[in-house]
Every structure is written in structure tokens, then in C-alpha cells.
Amino acid sequence: MSDPIPLNLARLRRTCAECSLQMLCLPAGVDADDLGRLDTVVQRRKPLTKGESLYRAGDALRAVFVASEGSFKTVVVNPAGEEHVLGFHLPGELFGLDGIGSGQHRCEAVALSDARVCELPFSQLATIATKLPSLQQQLLRVIGQSADRDHDHVDVLSRRQASERIALFVHGLSERYRRIGRPADDFQLPMSRDEIARYLGLVLETVSRGFSRLHEDGVIEVRGRRVRILDETALCLAANGGSDGLTPQPRKRDRA
């Protein structure tokens, strides 16, 4: 048996541990040669500051992206200058797929905070994927997850009750944090209440009231942008219209 090829796992973990391709690397399901080849494709871009655009609508598709630090929103602006939020992208989630069909991005990606991204040149990625079946399978998986998020967004907007939309949003965000290996019951919202409102098709005041209601009923605890889920079952029920759109038996907080 030949000696294993030296592999700097510490370096790869620093660069790829939270990548949406992590299942290829950790645990290692690809041999050292293939893993090294994949790592050479990834380009690390300079840091982006909060509010900076990674790409804009109409830009040619040259790469897809994974945020290694920070989060992004994708938006479109209508002729009246109103911004509509299409989605939010957490660390480790692949985005930029909107340009695959036409070859041009159909929206703008904006950093929600100071951020770093890994850039995967699309032409090279497609070439390597044909040589690495495991990478191809993982790419199909993350593309499927992206399609699932789009479907979930349609599901959110189809809910008539604002309380359902808000609960479904919090529950979905929790599941996404779980998927990338972050705490799913205690997390920081990377986006503002106003951005949540633009995503859910609501006004800011409605979103603020919805969070306050879930807090008062003991479903979640809210401190600024920090959300702690206290009753996951009640949150699921709230997301599906249980008991007036919230909990079946609201547990009101004691007011001092």
C-alpha cells in the first residue's frame, strides 16, 4: 500500500469547515488528491463590508459563492425604487445560483454585515464535478436545498396570517442553523426587522408585533436580534396556524 499523501487538515478546516461542501471534506469522503484539487479551485475574496454588493442584477455569472463569515441578502429593486428581499444566505450556504439559467444574475447580493466569501469559478467547478462523482452529488444536494428554500419562501408568502409567516420564518431559520452546525435554539438574527418585513411581505410594525407576541406567549425569547427558542413544539404549531396562529395554550409571561 502506498503512503498517504500529506494533507494539511488544519488549513482545510479553517477554510472549508463551514462550507456547504463540508460533507466532502469533514469527514473525509474524498481522497487527498481529490480534496486538494477541490481546494485549489476555491478563491478567497477580500473582505466585504456591511452593505457592500457582491454582485448585481445583470452581472455575468462567473462564480457561485459560499460565505465563510457573515451573511447576505439577495434583493431586487422595482422601478419605483422599492427593495424586495428574495432570500437570506447564512455562513456555509451556497448562493449565486440565480444566474445558472440565463448566464446573468437576476438579483443583487448584499452583505448584511462585514463578511468573507469563498468564490467557486463556475466553469472550473463544473469541470471538476464531472471528474468527482461525490462532488457532483453534493452540488446537486445544495442546489436542491436552494430550491427548497425558494419553495419555503412561496409557502411563507401564501400564509394569510402574519403570525404564521413570522413563526414559519423563525422555525425555518432555526432549521438552517442546525443544518450548518450552529445552535438551532439560540442565535443572532443577521437581518433587521425591516429586512424581515420586506422578505415576508409585511410592514415593519406587524413584524415587531409578531415577535413581541411570540415572546409574551413564551414561545421564544427576544433580546434585540438574539432569539432563543423556548418551546419548539409551540413554534411549529404557530407556523401551521395552531390556536389563532400561535400556541395551543399560550403561556403568558409574568409581568413584574
XYZ file of C-alpha atoms in Angstrom, residues 12 23 34 63 70 91 99 107 120 145 151 154 159 163 166 193 196 198-199 201 218 234 243 246 250:
25
model
C -8.683 22.891 5.159
C -19.606 16.773 3.803
C -9.310 14.993 -4.966
C -18.863 32.030 -9.952
C -21.132 36.868 7.732
C -22.463 31.094 6.502
C -27.638 33.086 -12.856
C -30.746 39.882 -8.362
C -16.041 28.942 -6.805
C -31.598 22.827 -0.759
C -40.333 26.760 -2.143
C -43.526 30.763 -1.517
C -49.889 32.154 4.602
C -48.304 35.450 12.805
C -43.283 35.142 11.297
C -36.765 43.620 11.382
C -37.576 40.510 7.556
C -39.558 43.005 3.137
C -38.944 39.269 2.882
C -44.371 40.818 2.509
C -43.343 32.094 25.983
C -45.412 25.602 20.108
C -54.518 28.253 18.125
C -49.738 30.976 17.813
C -50.352 30.379 25.397
